[in-house]
Short mmCIF file of C-alpha atoms and ligand atoms in Angstrom, two decimals:
data_model
loop_
_atom_site.label_atom_id
_atom_site.label_comp_id
_atom_site.label_asym_id
_atom_site.label_seq_id
_atom_site.Cartn_x
_atom_site.Cartn_y
_atom_site.Cartn_z
CA MET A 7 50.73 -98.63 -64.69
CA HIS A 8 52.31 -95.75 -66.59
CA THR A 9 52.01 -92.34 -67.12
CA LEU A 10 52.78 -89.66 -70.15
CA ALA A 11 53.81 -86.10 -67.84
CA VAL A 12 54.40 -83.44 -69.52
CA GLU A 13 55.11 -80.13 -67.88
CA THR A 14 55.21 -76.35 -70.00
CA SER A 15 54.93 -74.64 -66.71
CA CYS A 16 57.25 -71.33 -67.78
CA ASP A 17 60.77 -71.78 -70.15
CA GLU A 18 61.38 -75.68 -69.72
CA THR A 19 59.16 -78.23 -72.23
CA ALA A 20 59.21 -81.32 -70.51
CA LEU A 21 57.97 -85.00 -71.54
CA CYS A 22 58.69 -87.92 -68.73
CA ILE A 23 57.23 -91.31 -69.44
CA TYR A 24 56.40 -92.87 -66.35
CA SER A 25 55.68 -96.82 -64.56
CA ASP A 26 55.17 -97.11 -60.79
CA GLN A 27 56.95 -100.04 -60.70
CA GLU A 28 60.45 -99.25 -62.59
CA GLY A 29 61.13 -95.02 -62.12
CA PRO A 30 61.52 -93.44 -64.78
CA ILE A 31 61.40 -95.12 -68.26
CA GLY A 32 62.21 -91.83 -70.54
CA ASP A 33 62.72 -88.49 -70.64
CA VAL A 34 63.51 -86.18 -72.80
CA ILE A 35 63.80 -81.53 -71.58
CA LEU A 36 64.39 -79.35 -73.90
CA SER A 37 65.79 -75.53 -73.02
CA GLN A 38 64.87 -72.43 -73.95
CA ALA A 39 67.53 -70.67 -72.06
CA LYS A 40 69.36 -69.19 -75.42
CA VAL A 41 65.64 -68.12 -76.89
CA HIS A 42 65.40 -65.85 -74.06
CA PHE A 43 68.86 -64.99 -72.97
CA PRO A 44 69.34 -61.83 -75.31
CA TYR A 45 65.63 -60.60 -71.98
CA GLY A 46 67.53 -61.28 -69.98
CA GLY A 47 64.46 -62.85 -68.90
CA VAL A 48 61.58 -65.56 -69.85
CA VAL A 49 59.78 -64.16 -72.82
CA PRO A 50 56.13 -65.43 -71.99
CA GLU A 51 54.78 -65.32 -75.78
CA LEU A 52 58.33 -66.84 -77.01
CA SER A 53 58.32 -69.71 -74.45
CA ALA A 54 54.53 -70.50 -75.46
CA ARG A 55 55.30 -70.88 -79.24
CA GLU A 56 58.74 -72.33 -78.55
CA HIS A 57 56.49 -74.97 -76.70
CA THR A 58 54.03 -75.82 -79.34
CA ARG A 59 57.37 -76.35 -82.32
CA ASN A 60 58.13 -78.51 -79.81
CA LEU A 61 56.51 -80.20 -78.39
CA LEU A 62 55.39 -82.87 -81.32
CA PRO A 63 58.68 -83.73 -82.22
CA MET A 64 59.71 -83.69 -78.75
CA LEU A 65 57.24 -87.44 -78.19
CA ASP A 66 58.24 -87.90 -80.91
CA LYS A 67 61.63 -88.89 -80.53
CA LEU A 68 61.00 -89.95 -76.55
CA LEU A 69 58.95 -92.71 -77.79
CA LYS A 70 61.38 -93.29 -81.08
CA ASP A 71 64.08 -93.88 -77.76
CA THR A 72 62.94 -95.69 -75.67
CA GLY A 73 60.38 -98.02 -77.62
CA PHE A 74 56.94 -97.70 -75.91
CA ASP A 75 53.98 -97.82 -77.65
CA LEU A 76 51.75 -94.86 -76.51
CA LYS A 77 48.45 -97.16 -76.39
CA ARG A 78 50.39 -98.84 -72.78
CA ILE A 79 49.79 -95.48 -71.28
CA ASP A 80 47.40 -95.47 -68.56
CA PHE A 81 46.55 -91.58 -67.70
CA ILE A 82 48.04 -88.63 -69.21
CA SER A 83 50.00 -86.62 -66.49
CA PHE A 84 50.18 -82.45 -66.80
CA THR A 85 51.28 -78.91 -65.70
CA LEU A 86 47.71 -77.25 -64.54
CA THR A 87 49.13 -74.62 -62.21
CA PRO A 88 51.06 -72.80 -61.27
CA GLY A 89 53.13 -70.51 -65.15
CA LEU A 90 53.50 -68.83 -67.44
CA ILE A 91 49.28 -68.56 -69.05
CA LEU A 92 50.26 -69.37 -72.32
CA SER A 93 52.55 -71.61 -72.29
CA LEU A 94 50.27 -73.87 -69.60
CA VAL A 95 47.40 -74.01 -72.01
CA VAL A 96 50.03 -75.01 -75.16
CA GLY A 97 50.90 -78.52 -72.64
CA ALA A 98 47.25 -79.08 -71.50
CA SER A 99 45.77 -78.45 -74.93
CA PHE A 100 48.49 -81.65 -75.59
CA ALA A 101 47.27 -83.27 -73.20
CA LYS A 102 43.93 -83.45 -73.58
CA ALA A 103 44.16 -83.96 -77.05
CA LEU A 104 46.47 -86.86 -76.64
CA SER A 105 43.60 -88.13 -73.39
CA TYR A 106 41.12 -87.55 -75.91
CA LEU A 107 42.74 -89.92 -79.18
CA LEU A 108 43.90 -92.43 -76.39
CA LYS A 109 40.81 -92.75 -75.07
CA LYS A 110 42.76 -92.34 -71.84
CA PRO A 111 42.67 -90.07 -68.62
CA LEU A 112 43.57 -86.26 -66.86
CA VAL A 113 45.26 -86.35 -63.79
CA PRO A 114 45.95 -82.56 -63.24
CA VAL A 115 49.25 -81.95 -61.03
CA HIS A 116 49.71 -78.52 -59.21
CA HIS A 117 53.81 -77.37 -60.87
CA LEU A 118 55.27 -77.30 -56.93
CA GLU A 119 53.46 -80.34 -55.89
CA GLY A 120 55.84 -82.02 -57.88
CA HIS A 121 58.37 -79.83 -57.69
CA ILE A 122 58.45 -81.40 -53.07
CA TYR A 123 58.16 -84.75 -55.17
CA SER A 124 60.87 -84.33 -56.78
CA VAL A 125 62.78 -86.19 -53.95
CA PHE A 126 60.71 -89.14 -53.57
CA LEU A 127 62.14 -89.87 -56.99
CA GLU A 128 65.47 -91.29 -55.49
CA LYS A 129 63.64 -92.44 -52.21
CA PRO A 130 60.46 -91.84 -50.74
CA VAL A 131 60.80 -89.78 -47.51
CA ASP A 132 58.49 -89.44 -43.73
CA TYR A 133 56.34 -87.31 -43.30
CA PRO A 134 55.71 -84.09 -41.78
CA PHE A 135 58.49 -81.79 -43.18
CA ILE A 136 59.31 -79.10 -43.74
CA ALA A 137 59.49 -78.32 -47.72
CA LEU A 138 61.43 -74.73 -48.81
CA ILE A 139 60.39 -73.83 -52.55
CA VAL A 140 62.79 -71.84 -54.12
CA SER A 141 62.32 -71.02 -57.55
CA GLY A 142 62.07 -68.81 -60.46
CA GLY A 143 58.73 -68.21 -59.97
CA HIS A 144 58.11 -69.12 -56.03
CA THR A 145 59.99 -68.96 -52.85
CA ASP A 146 57.74 -70.97 -49.93
CA LEU A 147 57.55 -72.70 -46.88
CA TYR A 148 55.05 -75.38 -46.71
CA LEU A 149 54.50 -78.61 -44.02
CA VAL A 150 53.47 -80.68 -45.52
CA GLU A 151 51.69 -83.45 -43.84
CA GLY A 152 50.96 -86.19 -46.04
CA PHE A 153 51.00 -86.02 -49.67
CA GLY A 154 47.64 -83.60 -50.86
CA LYS A 155 48.57 -81.88 -47.16
CA TYR A 156 50.52 -78.70 -47.88
CA THR A 157 49.89 -75.86 -45.25
CA PHE A 158 51.46 -72.46 -45.80
CA LEU A 159 54.28 -70.53 -43.96
CA GLY A 160 55.48 -68.18 -45.00
CA GLY A 161 57.34 -67.12 -48.00
CA THR A 162 58.33 -63.89 -50.40
CA LEU A 163 56.35 -60.86 -50.30
CA ASP A 164 58.30 -59.74 -53.29
CA ASP A 165 60.90 -61.14 -55.79
CA ALA A 166 60.93 -65.13 -55.89
CA VAL A 167 64.73 -66.31 -55.05
CA GLY A 168 65.51 -67.33 -58.07
CA GLU A 169 64.31 -64.23 -60.24
CA SER A 170 66.21 -62.52 -57.60
CA TYR A 171 69.39 -64.30 -59.11
CA ASP A 172 68.21 -63.37 -62.56
CA LYS A 173 67.69 -59.74 -62.09
CA THR A 174 70.69 -59.20 -59.96
CA ALA A 175 72.52 -61.85 -63.23
CA LYS A 176 70.62 -58.14 -65.42
CA LEU A 177 71.33 -55.91 -64.03
CA MET A 178 75.02 -56.79 -63.47
CA GLY A 179 75.34 -57.88 -67.83
CA LEU A 180 75.69 -61.12 -67.72
CA GLY A 181 72.57 -62.94 -69.40
CA TYR A 182 69.71 -65.70 -68.66
CA PRO A 183 69.76 -67.61 -66.47
CA GLY A 184 71.54 -66.27 -63.19
CA GLY A 185 71.38 -68.67 -60.69
CA PRO A 186 73.83 -71.09 -62.59
CA ILE A 187 75.50 -67.56 -63.77
CA ILE A 188 76.21 -66.56 -60.10
CA ASP A 189 76.70 -69.75 -58.79
CA ASN A 190 79.60 -69.44 -60.97
CA LEU A 191 81.44 -66.60 -60.15
CA ALA A 192 80.23 -66.54 -56.62
CA LYS A 193 83.01 -68.95 -56.72
CA GLU A 194 85.26 -67.12 -58.06
CA GLY A 195 85.42 -64.46 -55.75
CA LYS A 196 84.72 -63.31 -52.28
CA PRO A 197 81.61 -61.41 -49.95
CA ILE A 198 83.01 -58.36 -48.67
CA TYR A 199 80.63 -56.24 -50.27
CA LYS A 200 78.09 -55.71 -47.38
CA LEU A 201 74.31 -56.04 -48.83
CA PRO A 202 70.83 -56.53 -46.89
CA ARG A 203 69.43 -59.49 -45.32
CA PRO A 204 65.55 -58.14 -44.90
CA MET A 205 63.99 -58.99 -42.54
CA ILE A 206 66.20 -62.15 -41.42
CA GLU A 207 65.80 -61.15 -37.12
CA GLU A 208 62.13 -61.03 -38.01
CA GLU A 209 59.67 -63.67 -36.07
CA THR A 210 58.53 -63.79 -39.44
CA LEU A 211 58.55 -66.53 -41.89
CA ASP A 212 58.13 -64.03 -44.38
CA MET A 213 61.11 -63.12 -46.43
CA SER A 214 62.55 -60.53 -48.75
CA PHE A 215 64.68 -59.97 -51.39
CA SER A 216 63.99 -56.96 -53.55
CA GLY A 217 66.16 -54.64 -50.89
CA LEU A 218 69.28 -56.97 -51.55
CA LYS A 219 68.24 -55.76 -55.31
CA THR A 220 67.97 -53.37 -55.16
CA ALA A 221 71.15 -52.68 -53.03
CA VAL A 222 73.33 -54.77 -56.12
CA ARG A 223 71.44 -52.15 -58.61
CA LYS A 224 73.63 -48.86 -56.36
CA ILE A 225 76.84 -50.71 -56.36
CA VAL A 226 76.55 -51.57 -60.34
CA GLY A 227 75.83 -47.77 -61.25
CA SER A 228 79.13 -46.82 -59.04
CA GLY A 229 80.60 -48.02 -61.64
CA GLU A 230 83.95 -49.83 -60.43
CA TYR A 231 83.18 -53.04 -58.56
CA SER A 232 84.34 -56.79 -58.71
CA LYS A 233 81.59 -59.12 -60.56
CA GLU A 234 83.02 -62.03 -58.79
CA ASP A 235 83.03 -60.16 -54.80
CA LEU A 236 79.60 -58.45 -55.93
CA ALA A 237 78.45 -62.09 -57.32
CA ALA A 238 79.49 -63.53 -53.51
CA SER A 239 78.12 -61.03 -51.44
CA PHE A 240 74.90 -61.78 -53.24
CA GLN A 241 74.89 -65.61 -52.30
CA ARG A 242 76.20 -64.82 -49.41
CA ALA A 243 73.14 -63.06 -48.60
CA VAL A 244 70.28 -65.20 -50.19
CA MET A 245 72.02 -68.11 -48.26
CA ASP A 246 71.60 -65.89 -45.12
CA ILE A 247 68.29 -65.36 -45.22
CA LEU A 248 66.63 -68.94 -46.27
CA GLU A 249 69.06 -71.09 -43.29
CA LYS A 250 67.76 -68.61 -41.46
CA LYS A 251 63.26 -68.88 -41.87
CA SER A 252 64.06 -72.06 -43.17
CA LEU A 253 65.28 -73.39 -39.14
CA LEU A 254 62.85 -70.49 -37.58
CA ALA A 255 60.04 -72.79 -39.06
CA MET A 256 61.43 -76.29 -38.15
CA GLU A 257 61.41 -75.05 -35.10
CA LYS A 258 57.94 -73.47 -35.40
CA ALA A 259 56.69 -77.05 -35.99
CA GLY A 260 58.53 -79.23 -34.93
CA VAL A 261 60.62 -80.54 -36.82
CA LYS A 262 63.34 -81.94 -38.00
CA ARG A 263 62.90 -82.73 -41.60
CA LEU A 264 63.82 -80.58 -44.83
CA VAL A 265 63.23 -80.29 -47.97
CA VAL A 266 64.97 -78.31 -50.50
CA VAL A 267 64.04 -77.94 -53.83
CA GLY A 268 62.73 -76.56 -57.14
CA GLY A 269 65.36 -74.09 -59.64
CA VAL A 270 67.57 -72.54 -56.91
CA SER A 271 67.82 -75.66 -54.52
CA ALA A 272 70.48 -76.78 -57.84
CA ASN A 273 72.66 -73.48 -56.31
CA SER A 274 76.40 -75.41 -55.08
CA GLU A 275 76.85 -72.74 -52.47
CA LEU A 276 72.90 -74.20 -50.94
CA ARG A 277 73.94 -77.51 -51.45
CA GLU A 278 77.01 -76.85 -48.55
CA ARG A 279 76.01 -74.90 -46.28
CA PHE A 280 71.91 -77.10 -46.20
CA LYS A 281 73.91 -80.30 -46.13
CA GLU A 282 76.90 -78.89 -42.81
CA LEU A 283 74.67 -77.68 -41.15
CA SER A 284 72.15 -80.51 -40.69
CA HIS A 285 74.60 -82.34 -38.95
CA LYS A 286 75.27 -79.55 -36.63
CA LYS A 287 71.56 -78.70 -36.75
CA GLY A 288 70.98 -82.77 -36.35
CA PHE A 289 68.52 -83.50 -38.99
CA GLU A 290 67.24 -84.86 -41.73
CA LEU A 291 67.61 -82.66 -45.17
CA TYR A 292 66.42 -83.78 -48.84
CA ILE A 293 68.20 -81.66 -51.95
CA PRO A 294 67.50 -83.38 -55.08
CA HIS A 295 69.96 -84.85 -57.91
CA ILE A 296 70.51 -81.26 -59.35
CA LYS A 297 68.69 -82.93 -63.24
CA LEU A 298 65.40 -82.89 -60.75
CA SER A 299 66.19 -79.86 -58.90
CA THR A 300 65.09 -77.19 -62.12
CA ASP A 301 62.28 -77.52 -64.19
CA ASN A 302 61.83 -80.80 -64.99
CA ALA A 303 58.54 -83.43 -66.21
CA GLN A 304 59.81 -86.96 -63.92
CA MET A 305 57.95 -84.96 -60.64
CA ILE A 306 55.25 -84.01 -62.68
CA ALA A 307 54.59 -87.72 -63.18
CA TYR A 308 55.45 -88.74 -59.91
CA ALA A 309 53.04 -86.23 -58.71
CA GLY A 310 51.06 -87.53 -61.05
CA MET A 311 51.26 -91.97 -60.49
CA GLU A 312 49.96 -90.53 -56.85
CA ARG A 313 46.79 -88.30 -57.96
CA PHE A 314 45.93 -91.43 -60.58
CA LYS A 315 46.06 -93.43 -57.43
CA ARG A 316 43.67 -91.68 -54.81
CA GLY A 317 41.05 -91.38 -58.44
CA ILE A 318 42.12 -88.04 -59.30
CA ARG A 319 41.19 -87.65 -62.38
CA ALA A 320 40.86 -84.00 -64.36
CA PRO A 321 36.91 -82.27 -65.73
CA GLU A 322 36.20 -82.49 -69.36
CA ASP A 323 36.21 -78.65 -69.09
CA ILE A 324 39.42 -78.70 -67.31
CA ASN A 325 41.44 -75.36 -67.38
CA PRO A 326 44.69 -73.77 -66.87
CA GLU A 327 44.80 -71.40 -64.05
CA PRO A 328 48.07 -68.95 -63.61
CA ASN A 329 48.28 -69.82 -59.87
CA ILE A 330 45.97 -71.83 -57.76
CA PRO A 331 47.95 -72.27 -54.38
CA LEU A 332 48.49 -75.53 -53.70
CA GLU A 333 47.28 -75.33 -50.35
CA ALA A 334 43.83 -75.61 -51.76
CA PHE A 335 44.84 -77.08 -54.73
CA GLY A 336 45.50 -79.98 -52.72
CA LYS A 337 41.88 -80.53 -51.46
CA LEU A 338 40.66 -80.43 -54.55
CA TRP A 339 38.69 -83.38 -56.37
CA SER A 340 39.25 -84.97 -52.67
O1 KG4 B 420 62.55 -74.72 -59.85
P1 KG4 B 420 62.53 -73.80 -61.50
O2 KG4 B 420 63.29 -74.92 -62.87
O3 KG4 B 420 61.65 -73.32 -62.29
C1 KG4 B 420 60.80 -72.16 -61.88
O4 KG4 B 420 59.94 -72.91 -61.29
O5 KG4 B 420 60.97 -71.57 -61.63
O6 KG4 B 420 63.83 -72.41 -61.27
C2 KG4 B 420 64.55 -71.67 -62.08
C3 KG4 B 420 65.51 -70.68 -61.58
C4 KG4 B 420 65.52 -69.58 -62.33
O7 KG4 B 420 64.40 -68.09 -61.47
C5 KG4 B 420 67.65 -70.44 -62.51
O8 KG4 B 420 68.35 -68.77 -62.64
C6 KG4 B 420 67.47 -70.63 -60.80
O9 KG4 B 420 66.49 -71.28 -60.65
N1 KG4 B 420 68.74 -71.42 -60.79
C7 KG4 B 420 69.69 -71.03 -59.97
C8 KG4 B 420 70.46 -72.30 -60.23
N2 KG4 B 420 69.69 -73.06 -61.31
C9 KG4 B 420 68.99 -73.16 -61.28
N3 KG4 B 420 69.87 -70.41 -59.33
C10 KG4 B 420 70.80 -70.75 -57.81
N4 KG4 B 420 71.81 -71.28 -58.12
C11 KG4 B 420 71.93 -72.24 -59.44
N5 KG4 B 420 72.86 -73.14 -59.08
ZN1 ZN B 421 59.75 -75.03 -60.54
#
């Protein structure tokens, strides 16, 4: 069985042809980072325009590179939610048009479900597990008991971790996306600045990151500071919070299996720390390959395949939504 997956929820345009027998057959991703760089964050209207500009040439390239005949596609998977609504609409319209022309079904996928299942592209994980999703739009903890069976445990009450990286980088005048820039700078610095770790000691799985950004703003405003040391201090505080809340989630749920996904899971300190932690505390840890941590269409194809096999099809009048909660989405059409 083959699917063509379409991902346009934010600032990456991505397409993938995926087979349930052979895995990914071809995959293209176009980052819009350069377009948004001058603004220090994603500009929704520019993002939608870039998707519109690039989808067709990218499909053409994908088909030429793989030599794959589009008529062999069994269904189209696409990201329905969550994301920037204009960007989602572009991807959904593209997927709908293909579905109509090829007379093949359309399968809606939740972007966060895609992130969770990015680890399955390398190796299936046994259930139940805790999923820590850390991306530009989300910082959430879920108990995952099966495909589509997601229980929300807690998450950020304000900024998402990736957003906090991006805003901090903007404050420091470093450009966009802030995550990889701060990750690299932090390697050259020491965590010498005292930054807050809001809610870290509380027995809740909720988190808060906006205070951290405010503290960074004060240091930047004071004039003289070391960019490297501030990056290292910011990153250390973020990782302390994520580590503490992940351990608490596993303890509360009585689960010793952790999946860490989303753009921030590409972070080098996160990867090292969580690996050490899993050895020290004795839990199984799964983090996708860096290429699959950030947005991609392979993860949408994998989740789409699972949905298709469960008989889930999008109705003809389906329309993207900026934010359907994952827990509710898991129960739709089932
Ligand atoms: O999952 P993703 O590609 O898109 C969303 O679904 O939001 O995540 C993007 C986020 C951005 O905020 C970016 O700064 C962050 O992931 N990111 C990182 C790293 N690479 C990307 N954050 C920290 N360290 C990194 N190496
Ligand atoms: Zn994402």
